[in-house]
């Protein structure tokens, strides 16, 4: 015992490693959630492009459906950009903190 601090036993270290495992699982879940969100943005953009192309070719597509798809794609893209900006701001704020 040094200055009132007891050394950590190897048995306690196993508990620390086990406690860190759920954090890694949560990071994986966050990564999956982020990946799914980006796939949704991409899907909306592709759907908008497909409908716009169909309208330009003169196929039987309603104009309002094309406009709705375009707005959905725009909103999902803009919201993902804003979420990215907020995440970057939060990261920068954490980096400015003094330890």
PDB file of N, CA and C in Angstrom:
ATOM      1  N   UNK A   1       0.842  -1.179   0.000  1.00  0.00           N
ATOM      2  CA  UNK A   1       0.000   0.000   0.000  1.00  0.00           C
ATOM      3  C   UNK A   1       0.891   1.248   0.000  1.00  0.00           C
ATOM      4  N   UNK A   2       0.699   2.104  -1.006  1.00  0.00           N
ATOM      5  CA  UNK A   2       1.509   3.308  -1.131  1.00  0.00           C
ATOM      6  C   UNK A   2       0.600   4.513  -0.943  1.00  0.00           C
ATOM      7  N   UNK A   3       0.868   5.308   0.079  1.00  0.00           N
ATOM      8  CA  UNK A   3       0.094   6.522   0.364  1.00  0.00           C
ATOM      9  C   UNK A   3      -1.410   6.273   0.387  1.00  0.00           C
ATOM     10  N   UNK A   4      -1.832   5.187   0.981  1.00  0.00           N
ATOM     11  CA  UNK A   4      -3.257   4.912   1.108  1.00  0.00           C
ATOM     12  C   UNK A   4      -3.901   4.340  -0.143  1.00  0.00           C
ATOM     13  N   UNK A   5      -3.117   4.083  -1.181  1.00  0.00           N
ATOM     14  CA  UNK A   5      -3.651   3.530  -2.431  1.00  0.00           C
ATOM     15  C   UNK A   5      -3.258   2.067  -2.493  1.00  0.00           C
ATOM     16  N   UNK A   6      -4.244   1.208  -2.646  1.00  0.00           N
ATOM     17  CA  UNK A   6      -3.949  -0.220  -2.731  1.00  0.00           C
ATOM     18  C   UNK A   6      -3.732  -0.599  -4.179  1.00  0.00           C
ATOM     19  N   UNK A   7      -2.810  -1.508  -4.454  1.00  0.00           N
ATOM     20  CA  UNK A   7      -2.581  -1.928  -5.829  1.00  0.00           C
ATOM     21  C   UNK A   7      -3.779  -2.714  -6.360  1.00  0.00           C
ATOM     22  N   UNK A   8      -3.994  -2.636  -7.652  1.00  0.00           N
ATOM     23  CA  UNK A   8      -5.088  -3.354  -8.299  1.00  0.00           C
ATOM     24  C   UNK A   8      -4.625  -4.771  -8.568  1.00  0.00           C
ATOM     25  N   UNK A   9      -5.433  -5.722  -8.157  1.00  0.00           N
ATOM     26  CA  UNK A   9      -5.058  -7.115  -8.390  1.00  0.00           C
ATOM     27  C   UNK A   9      -5.393  -7.509  -9.816  1.00  0.00           C
ATOM     28  N   UNK A  10      -4.795  -8.586 -10.274  1.00  0.00           N
ATOM     29  CA  UNK A  10      -5.084  -9.080 -11.617  1.00  0.00           C
ATOM     30  C   UNK A  10      -6.537  -9.517 -11.739  1.00  0.00           C
ATOM     31  N   UNK A  11      -7.098  -9.978 -10.630  1.00  0.00           N
ATOM     32  CA  UNK A  11      -8.493 -10.393 -10.661  1.00  0.00           C
ATOM     33  C   UNK A  11      -9.390  -9.188 -10.948  1.00  0.00           C
ATOM     34  N   UNK A  12      -9.080  -8.037 -10.372  1.00  0.00           N
ATOM     35  CA  UNK A  12      -9.849  -6.826 -10.637  1.00  0.00           C
ATOM     36  C   UNK A  12      -9.674  -6.364 -12.080  1.00  0.00           C
ATOM     37  N   UNK A  13      -8.510  -6.593 -12.647  1.00  0.00           N
ATOM     38  CA  UNK A  13      -8.264  -6.194 -14.030  1.00  0.00           C
ATOM     39  C   UNK A  13      -9.168  -6.967 -14.985  1.00  0.00           C
ATOM     40  N   UNK A  14      -9.444  -8.227 -14.683  1.00  0.00           N
ATOM     41  CA  UNK A  14     -10.373  -8.993 -15.513  1.00  0.00           C
ATOM     42  C   UNK A  14     -11.751  -8.348 -15.487  1.00  0.00           C
ATOM     43  N   UNK A  15     -12.158  -7.853 -14.337  1.00  0.00           N
ATOM     44  CA  UNK A  15     -13.449  -7.180 -14.230  1.00  0.00           C
ATOM     45  C   UNK A  15     -13.490  -5.904 -15.051  1.00  0.00           C
ATOM     46  N   UNK A  16     -12.363  -5.190 -15.109  1.00  0.00           N
ATOM     47  CA  UNK A  16     -12.284  -3.964 -15.907  1.00  0.00           C
ATOM     48  C   UNK A  16     -12.428  -4.304 -17.384  1.00  0.00           C
ATOM     49  N   UNK A  17     -11.775  -5.361 -17.829  1.00  0.00           N
ATOM     50  CA  UNK A  17     -11.862  -5.763 -19.235  1.00  0.00           C
ATOM     51  C   UNK A  17     -13.285  -6.179 -19.582  1.00  0.00           C
ATOM     52  N   UNK A  18     -13.942  -6.863 -18.658  1.00  0.00           N
ATOM     53  CA  UNK A  18     -15.328  -7.282 -18.896  1.00  0.00           C
ATOM     54  C   UNK A  18     -16.260  -6.071 -18.928  1.00  0.00           C
ATOM     55  N   UNK A  19     -15.987  -5.066 -18.116  1.00  0.00           N
ATOM     56  CA  UNK A  19     -16.824  -3.867 -18.097  1.00  0.00           C
ATOM     57  C   UNK A  19     -16.641  -3.055 -19.371  1.00  0.00           C
ATOM     58  N   UNK A  20     -15.475  -3.131 -19.988  1.00  0.00           N
ATOM     59  CA  UNK A  20     -15.217  -2.377 -21.214  1.00  0.00           C
ATOM     60  C   UNK A  20     -15.908  -3.015 -22.414  1.00  0.00           C
ATOM     61  N   UNK A  21     -16.228  -4.285 -22.335  1.00  0.00           N
ATOM     62  CA  UNK A  21     -16.847  -4.976 -23.468  1.00  0.00           C
ATOM     63  C   UNK A  21     -18.194  -4.370 -23.865  1.00  0.00           C
ATOM     64  N   UNK A  22     -19.098  -4.014 -22.933  1.00  0.00           N
ATOM     65  CA  UNK A  22     -20.358  -3.398 -23.366  1.00  0.00           C
ATOM     66  C   UNK A  22     -20.149  -2.081 -24.089  1.00  0.00           C
ATOM     67  N   UNK A  23     -19.112  -1.316 -23.736  1.00  0.00           N
ATOM     68  CA  UNK A  23     -18.848  -0.056 -24.436  1.00  0.00           C
ATOM     69  C   UNK A  23     -18.471  -0.332 -25.882  1.00  0.00           C
ATOM     70  N   UNK A  24     -17.709  -1.401 -26.110  1.00  0.00           N
ATOM     71  CA  UNK A  24     -17.352  -1.752 -27.478  1.00  0.00           C
ATOM     72  C   UNK A  24     -18.584  -2.193 -28.249  1.00  0.00           C
ATOM     73  N   UNK A  25     -19.482  -2.901 -27.597  1.00  0.00           N
ATOM     74  CA  UNK A  25     -20.727  -3.330 -28.236  1.00  0.00           C
ATOM     75  C   UNK A  25     -21.574  -2.119 -28.588  1.00  0.00           C
ATOM     76  N   UNK A  26     -21.643  -1.146 -27.676  1.00  0.00           N
ATOM     77  CA  UNK A  26     -22.409   0.062 -27.951  1.00  0.00           C
ATOM     78  C   UNK A  26     -21.798   0.837 -29.105  1.00  0.00           C
ATOM     79  N   UNK A  27     -20.483   0.862 -29.186  1.00  0.00           N
ATOM     80  CA  UNK A  27     -19.824   1.558 -30.300  1.00  0.00           C
ATOM     81  C   UNK A  27     -20.175   0.871 -31.613  1.00  0.00           C
ATOM     82  N   UNK A  28     -20.232  -0.450 -31.594  1.00  0.00           N
ATOM     83  CA  UNK A  28     -20.628  -1.189 -32.784  1.00  0.00           C
ATOM     84  C   UNK A  28     -22.061  -0.896 -33.168  1.00  0.00           C
ATOM     85  N   UNK A  29     -22.931  -0.790 -32.173  1.00  0.00           N
ATOM     86  CA  UNK A  29     -24.328  -0.473 -32.443  1.00  0.00           C
ATOM     87  C   UNK A  29     -24.457   0.935 -33.009  1.00  0.00           C
ATOM     88  N   UNK A  30     -23.678   1.876 -32.482  1.00  0.00           N
ATOM     89  CA  UNK A  30     -23.716   3.241 -33.005  1.00  0.00           C
ATOM     90  C   UNK A  30     -23.231   3.265 -34.443  1.00  0.00           C
ATOM     91  N   UNK A  31     -22.172   2.510 -34.714  1.00  0.00           N
ATOM     92  CA  UNK A  31     -21.652   2.434 -36.075  1.00  0.00           C
ATOM     93  C   UNK A  31     -22.676   1.848 -37.034  1.00  0.00           C
ATOM     94  N   UNK A  32     -23.381   0.818 -36.579  1.00  0.00           N
ATOM     95  CA  UNK A  32     -24.427   0.215 -37.414  1.00  0.00           C
ATOM     96  C   UNK A  32     -25.564   1.195 -37.651  1.00  0.00           C
ATOM     97  N   UNK A  33     -25.935   1.939 -36.597  1.00  0.00           N
ATOM     98  CA  UNK A  33     -27.005   2.923 -36.732  1.00  0.00           C
ATOM     99  C   UNK A  33     -26.598   4.013 -37.721  1.00  0.00           C
ATOM    100  N   UNK A  34     -25.367   4.464 -37.633  1.00  0.00           N
ATOM    101  CA  UNK A  34     -24.872   5.496 -38.540  1.00  0.00           C
ATOM    102  C   UNK A  34     -24.828   4.984 -39.977  1.00  0.00           C
ATOM    103  N   UNK A  35     -24.388   3.759 -40.138  1.00  0.00           N
ATOM    104  CA  UNK A  35     -24.333   3.152 -41.461  1.00  0.00           C
ATOM    105  C   UNK A  35     -25.735   3.027 -42.060  1.00  0.00           C
ATOM    106  N   UNK A  36     -26.712   2.610 -41.252  1.00  0.00           N
ATOM    107  CA  UNK A  36     -28.089   2.501 -41.724  1.00  0.00           C
ATOM    108  C   UNK A  36     -28.661   3.860 -42.114  1.00  0.00           C
ATOM    109  N   UNK A  37     -28.316   4.891 -41.344  1.00  0.00           N
ATOM    110  CA  UNK A  37     -28.792   6.239 -41.660  1.00  0.00           C
ATOM    111  C   UNK A  37     -28.213   6.719 -42.989  1.00  0.00           C
ATOM    112  N   UNK A  38     -26.939   6.461 -43.213  1.00  0.00           N
ATOM    113  CA  UNK A  38     -26.321   6.867 -44.483  1.00  0.00           C
ATOM    114  C   UNK A  38     -26.907   6.074 -45.649  1.00  0.00           C
ATOM    115  N   UNK A  39     -27.208   4.805 -45.416  1.00  0.00           N
ATOM    116  CA  UNK A  39     -27.860   4.007 -46.460  1.00  0.00           C
ATOM    117  C   UNK A  39     -29.244   4.552 -46.787  1.00  0.00           C
ATOM    118  N   UNK A  40     -29.954   5.038 -45.778  1.00  0.00           N
ATOM    119  CA  UNK A  40     -31.283   5.625 -45.995  1.00  0.00           C
ATOM    120  C   UNK A  40     -31.182   6.911 -46.801  1.00  0.00           C
ATOM    121  N   UNK A  41     -30.185   7.734 -46.517  1.00  0.00           N
ATOM    122  CA  UNK A  41     -29.961   8.967 -47.293  1.00  0.00           C
ATOM    123  C   UNK A  41     -29.665   8.602 -48.746  1.00  0.00           C
ATOM    124  N   UNK A  42     -28.809   7.616 -48.936  1.00  0.00           N
ATOM    125  CA  UNK A  42     -28.456   7.186 -50.284  1.00  0.00           C
ATOM    126  C   UNK A  42     -29.680   6.637 -51.014  1.00  0.00           C
ATOM    127  N   UNK A  43     -30.491   5.846 -50.316  1.00  0.00           N
ATOM    128  CA  UNK A  43     -31.690   5.279 -50.926  1.00  0.00           C
ATOM    129  C   UNK A  43     -32.649   6.374 -51.363  1.00  0.00           C
ATOM    130  N   UNK A  44     -32.826   7.394 -50.533  1.00  0.00           N
ATOM    131  CA  UNK A  44     -33.716   8.502 -50.875  1.00  0.00           C
ATOM    132  C   UNK A  44     -33.197   9.258 -52.099  1.00  0.00           C
ATOM    133  N   UNK A  45     -31.884   9.458 -52.169  1.00  0.00           N
ATOM    134  CA  UNK A  45     -31.290  10.145 -53.318  1.00  0.00           C
ATOM    135  C   UNK A  45     -31.471   9.332 -54.596  1.00  0.00           C
ATOM    136  N   UNK A  46     -31.257   8.024 -54.508  1.00  0.00           N
ATOM    137  CA  UNK A  46     -31.410   7.165 -55.685  1.00  0.00           C
ATOM    138  C   UNK A  46     -32.865   7.117 -56.154  1.00  0.00           C
ATOM    139  N   UNK A  47     -33.792   7.065 -55.207  1.00  0.00           N
ATOM    140  CA  UNK A  47     -35.216   7.057 -55.554  1.00  0.00           C
ATOM    141  C   UNK A  47     -35.605   8.356 -56.243  1.00  0.00           C
ATOM    142  N   UNK A  48     -35.102   9.479 -55.735  1.00  0.00           N
ATOM    143  CA  UNK A  48     -35.371  10.772 -56.346  1.00  0.00           C
ATOM    144  C   UNK A  48     -34.814  10.825 -57.771  1.00  0.00           C
ATOM    145  N   UNK A  49     -33.595  10.351 -57.942  1.00  0.00           N
ATOM    146  CA  UNK A  49     -32.980  10.337 -59.281  1.00  0.00           C
ATOM    147  C   UNK A  49     -33.774   9.461 -60.242  1.00  0.00           C
ATOM    148  N   UNK A  50     -34.208   8.311 -59.764  1.00  0.00           N
ATOM    149  CA  UNK A  50     -34.964   7.388 -60.610  1.00  0.00           C
ATOM    150  C   UNK A  50     -36.285   8.012 -61.053  1.00  0.00           C
ATOM    151  N   UNK A  51     -36.984   8.646 -60.114  1.00  0.00           N
ATOM    152  CA  UNK A  51     -38.270   9.262 -60.453  1.00  0.00           C
ATOM    153  C   UNK A  51     -38.088  10.471 -61.367  1.00  0.00           C
ATOM    154  N   UNK A  52     -37.044  11.251 -61.139  1.00  0.00           N
ATOM    155  CA  UNK A  52     -36.775  12.401 -62.000  1.00  0.00           C
ATOM    156  C   UNK A  52     -36.446  11.946 -63.414  1.00  0.00           C
ATOM    157  N   UNK A  53     -35.656  10.894 -63.520  1.00  0.00           N
ATOM    158  CA  UNK A  53     -35.326  10.340 -64.831  1.00  0.00           C
ATOM    159  C   UNK A  53     -36.550   9.810 -65.552  1.00  0.00           C
ATOM    160  N   UNK A  54     -37.431   9.154 -64.806  1.00  0.00           N
ATOM    161  CA  UNK A  54     -38.662   8.632 -65.402  1.00  0.00           C
ATOM    162  C   UNK A  54     -39.542   9.768 -65.906  1.00  0.00           C
ATOM    163  N   UNK A  55     -39.623  10.855 -65.145  1.00  0.00           N
ATOM    164  CA  UNK A  55     -40.412  12.013 -65.567  1.00  0.00           C
ATOM    165  C   UNK A  55     -39.801  12.644 -66.814  1.00  0.00           C
ATOM    166  N   UNK A  56     -38.480  12.742 -66.851  1.00  0.00           N
ATOM    167  CA  UNK A  56     -37.804  13.345 -68.003  1.00  0.00           C
ATOM    168  C   UNK A  56     -37.988  12.505 -69.274  1.00  0.00           C
ATOM    169  N   UNK A  57     -38.101  11.183 -69.113  1.00  0.00           N
ATOM    170  CA  UNK A  57     -38.307  10.297 -70.260  1.00  0.00           C
ATOM    171  C   UNK A  57     -39.762  10.250 -70.715  1.00  0.00           C
ATOM    172  N   UNK A  58     -40.626  10.909 -69.957  1.00  0.00           N
ATOM    173  CA  UNK A  58     -42.030  10.948 -70.334  1.00  0.00           C
ATOM    174  C   UNK A  58     -42.829   9.735 -69.870  1.00  0.00           C
ATOM    175  N   UNK A  59     -42.283   8.995 -68.927  1.00  0.00           N
ATOM    176  CA  UNK A  59     -43.004   7.835 -68.408  1.00  0.00           C
ATOM    177  C   UNK A  59     -44.156   8.296 -67.525  1.00  0.00           C
ATOM    178  N   UNK A  60     -45.033   7.380 -67.204  1.00  0.00           N
ATOM    179  CA  UNK A  60     -46.231   7.688 -66.427  1.00  0.00           C
ATOM    180  C   UNK A  60     -45.865   7.853 -64.946  1.00  0.00           C
ATOM    181  N   UNK A  61     -45.403   9.053 -64.604  1.00  0.00           N
ATOM    182  CA  UNK A  61     -45.032   9.379 -63.228  1.00  0.00           C
ATOM    183  C   UNK A  61     -45.684  10.709 -62.887  1.00  0.00           C
ATOM    184  N   UNK A  62     -46.311  10.773 -61.726  1.00  0.00           N
ATOM    185  CA  UNK A  62     -46.964  12.013 -61.299  1.00  0.00           C
ATOM    186  C   UNK A  62     -45.915  13.031 -60.857  1.00  0.00           C
ATOM    187  N   UNK A  63     -46.105  14.270 -61.255  1.00  0.00           N
ATOM    188  CA  UNK A  63     -45.168  15.337 -60.909  1.00  0.00           C
ATOM    189  C   UNK A  63     -45.067  15.504 -59.396  1.00  0.00           C
ATOM    190  N   UNK A  64     -46.204  15.432 -58.699  1.00  0.00           N
ATOM    191  CA  UNK A  64     -46.164  15.629 -57.247  1.00  0.00           C
ATOM    192  C   UNK A  64     -45.367  14.507 -56.562  1.00  0.00           C
ATOM    193  N   UNK A  65     -45.400  13.291 -57.102  1.00  0.00           N
ATOM    194  CA  UNK A  65     -44.614  12.201 -56.530  1.00  0.00           C
ATOM    195  C   UNK A  65     -43.120  12.446 -56.720  1.00  0.00           C
ATOM    196  N   UNK A  66     -42.773  12.993 -57.880  1.00  0.00           N
ATOM    197  CA  UNK A  66     -41.371  13.326 -58.143  1.00  0.00           C
ATOM    198  C   UNK A  66     -40.908  14.418 -57.191  1.00  0.00           C
ATOM    199  N   UNK A  67     -41.746  15.433 -57.000  1.00  0.00           N
ATOM    200  CA  UNK A  67     -41.387  16.536 -56.112  1.00  0.00           C
ATOM    201  C   UNK A  67     -41.288  16.069 -54.658  1.00  0.00           C
ATOM    202  N   UNK A  68     -42.167  15.192 -54.238  1.00  0.00           N
ATOM    203  CA  UNK A  68     -42.122  14.660 -52.871  1.00  0.00           C
ATOM    204  C   UNK A  68     -40.842  13.861 -52.666  1.00  0.00           C
ATOM    205  N   UNK A  69     -40.497  13.025 -53.635  1.00  0.00           N
ATOM    206  CA  UNK A  69     -39.262  12.242 -53.534  1.00  0.00           C
ATOM    207  C   UNK A  69     -38.043  13.146 -53.481  1.00  0.00           C
ATOM    208  N   UNK A  70     -38.052  14.208 -54.284  1.00  0.00           N
ATOM    209  CA  UNK A  70     -36.921  15.145 -54.291  1.00  0.00           C
ATOM    210  C   UNK A  70     -36.808  15.867 -52.954  1.00  0.00           C
ATOM    211  N   UNK A  71     -37.933  16.264 -52.390  1.00  0.00           N
ATOM    212  CA  UNK A  71     -37.907  16.950 -51.095  1.00  0.00           C
ATOM    213  C   UNK A  71     -37.478  16.011 -49.978  1.00  0.00           C
ATOM    214  N   UNK A  72     -37.933  14.766 -50.017  1.00  0.00           N
ATOM    215  CA  UNK A  72     -37.492  13.785 -49.014  1.00  0.00           C
ATOM    216  C   UNK A  72     -35.987  13.606 -49.079  1.00  0.00           C
ATOM    217  N   UNK A  73     -35.460  13.476 -50.295  1.00  0.00           N
ATOM    218  CA  UNK A  73     -34.022  13.314 -50.465  1.00  0.00           C
ATOM    219  C   UNK A  73     -33.276  14.541 -49.945  1.00  0.00           C
ATOM    220  N   UNK A  74     -33.806  15.712 -50.247  1.00  0.00           N
ATOM    221  CA  UNK A  74     -33.175  16.945 -49.802  1.00  0.00           C
ATOM    222  C   UNK A  74     -33.179  17.059 -48.282  1.00  0.00           C
ATOM    223  N   UNK A  75     -34.309  16.764 -47.673  1.00  0.00           N
ATOM    224  CA  UNK A  75     -34.427  16.866 -46.215  1.00  0.00           C
ATOM    225  C   UNK A  75     -33.517  15.855 -45.522  1.00  0.00           C
ATOM    226  N   UNK A  76     -33.470  14.618 -46.021  1.00  0.00           N
ATOM    227  CA  UNK A  76     -32.606  13.622 -45.384  1.00  0.00           C
ATOM    228  C   UNK A  76     -31.137  14.001 -45.526  1.00  0.00           C
ATOM    229  N   UNK A  77     -30.754  14.534 -46.682  1.00  0.00           N
ATOM    230  CA  UNK A  77     -29.365  14.948 -46.871  1.00  0.00           C
ATOM    231  C   UNK A  77     -29.021  16.125 -45.965  1.00  0.00           C
ATOM    232  N   UNK A  78     -29.886  17.126 -45.924  1.00  0.00           N
ATOM    233  CA  UNK A  78     -29.616  18.294 -45.079  1.00  0.00           C
ATOM    234  C   UNK A  78     -29.586  17.933 -43.600  1.00  0.00           C
ATOM    235  N   UNK A  79     -30.474  17.037 -43.170  1.00  0.00           N
ATOM    236  CA  UNK A  79     -30.462  16.643 -41.758  1.00  0.00           C
ATOM    237  C   UNK A  79     -29.208  15.845 -41.427  1.00  0.00           C
ATOM    238  N   UNK A  80     -28.747  15.011 -42.343  1.00  0.00           N
ATOM    239  CA  UNK A  80     -27.502  14.266 -42.073  1.00  0.00           C
ATOM    240  C   UNK A  80     -26.305  15.210 -42.037  1.00  0.00           C
ATOM    241  N   UNK A  81     -26.308  16.236 -42.864  1.00  0.00           N
ATOM    242  CA  UNK A  81     -25.222  17.226 -42.833  1.00  0.00           C
ATOM    243  C   UNK A  81     -25.238  17.979 -41.502  1.00  0.00           C
ATOM    244  N   UNK A  82     -26.428  18.348 -41.045  1.00  0.00           N
ATOM    245  CA  UNK A  82     -26.526  19.052 -39.761  1.00  0.00           C
ATOM    246  C   UNK A  82     -26.095  18.164 -38.606  1.00  0.00           C
ATOM    247  N   UNK A  83     -26.441  16.884 -38.649  1.00  0.00           N
ATOM    248  CA  UNK A  83     -26.010  15.964 -37.590  1.00  0.00           C
ATOM    249  C   UNK A  83     -24.491  15.828 -37.607  1.00  0.00           C
ATOM    250  N   UNK A  84     -23.902  15.771 -38.786  1.00  0.00           N
ATOM    251  CA  UNK A  84     -22.442  15.711 -38.903  1.00  0.00           C
ATOM    252  C   UNK A  84     -21.819  16.966 -38.314  1.00  0.00           C
ATOM    253  N   UNK A  85     -22.394  18.131 -38.646  1.00  0.00           N
ATOM    254  CA  UNK A  85     -21.866  19.395 -38.122  1.00  0.00           C
ATOM    255  C   UNK A  85     -21.942  19.436 -36.601  1.00  0.00           C
ATOM    256  N   UNK A  86     -23.052  18.964 -36.037  1.00  0.00           N
ATOM    257  CA  UNK A  86     -23.200  18.947 -34.580  1.00  0.00           C
ATOM    258  C   UNK A  86     -22.206  17.987 -33.945  1.00  0.00           C
ATOM    259  N   UNK A  87     -21.966  16.845 -34.574  1.00  0.00           N
ATOM    260  CA  UNK A  87     -20.998  15.889 -34.034  1.00  0.00           C
ATOM    261  C   UNK A  87     -19.598  16.483 -34.066  1.00  0.00           C
ATOM    262  N   UNK A  88     -19.260  17.193 -35.135  1.00  0.00           N
ATOM    263  CA  UNK A  88     -17.945  17.830 -35.224  1.00  0.00           C
ATOM    264  C   UNK A  88     -17.812  18.927 -34.179  1.00  0.00           C
ATOM    265  N   UNK A  89     -18.864  19.708 -33.982  1.00  0.00           N
ATOM    266  CA  UNK A  89     -18.830  20.750 -32.956  1.00  0.00           C
ATOM    267  C   UNK A  89     -18.653  20.149 -31.574  1.00  0.00           C
ATOM    268  N   UNK A  90     -19.346  19.046 -31.294  1.00  0.00           N
ATOM    269  CA  UNK A  90     -19.215  18.393 -29.990  1.00  0.00           C
ATOM    270  C   UNK A  90     -17.799  17.863 -29.802  1.00  0.00           C
ATOM    271  N   UNK A  91     -17.230  17.272 -30.836  1.00  0.00           N
ATOM    272  CA  UNK A  91     -15.860  16.763 -30.770  1.00  0.00           C
ATOM    273  C   UNK A  91     -14.886  17.907 -30.502  1.00  0.00           C
ATOM    274  N   UNK A  92     -15.061  19.012 -31.221  1.00  0.00           N
ATOM    275  CA  UNK A  92     -14.172  20.153 -31.023  1.00  0.00           C
ATOM    276  C   UNK A  92     -14.311  20.715 -29.616  1.00  0.00           C
ATOM    277  N   UNK A  93     -15.521  20.733 -29.085  1.00  0.00           N
ATOM    278  CA  UNK A  93     -15.745  21.218 -27.733  1.00  0.00           C
ATOM    279  C   UNK A  93     -15.050  20.316 -26.713  1.00  0.00           C
ATOM    280  N   UNK A  94     -15.130  19.025 -26.902  1.00  0.00           N
ATOM    281  CA  UNK A  94     -14.448  18.086 -26.013  1.00  0.00           C
ATOM    282  C   UNK A  94     -12.935  18.292 -26.093  1.00  0.00           C
ATOM    283  N   UNK A  95     -12.417  18.519 -27.285  1.00  0.00           N
ATOM    284  CA  UNK A  95     -10.978  18.711 -27.440  1.00  0.00           C
ATOM    285  C   UNK A  95     -10.506  20.015 -26.801  1.00  0.00           C
ATOM    286  N   UNK A  96     -11.391  21.003 -26.671  1.00  0.00           N
ATOM    287  CA  UNK A  96     -11.024  22.275 -26.043  1.00  0.00           C
ATOM    288  C   UNK A  96     -11.037  22.189 -24.513  1.00  0.00           C
ATOM    289  N   UNK A  97     -11.676  21.142 -23.978  1.00  0.00           N
ATOM    290  CA  UNK A  97     -11.759  21.016 -22.519  1.00  0.00           C
ATOM    291  C   UNK A  97     -10.372  20.788 -21.945  1.00  0.00           C
ATOM    292  N   UNK A  98     -10.171  21.390 -20.775  1.00  0.00           N
ATOM    293  CA  UNK A  98      -8.900  21.197 -20.082  1.00  0.00           C
ATOM    294  C   UNK A  98      -9.046  20.035 -19.123  1.00  0.00           C
ATOM    295  N   UNK A  99      -8.066  19.193 -19.110  1.00  0.00           N
ATOM    296  CA  UNK A  99      -8.103  18.019 -18.233  1.00  0.00           C
ATOM    297  C   UNK A  99      -7.493  18.345 -16.911  1.00  0.00           C
TER     298      UNK A  99
END
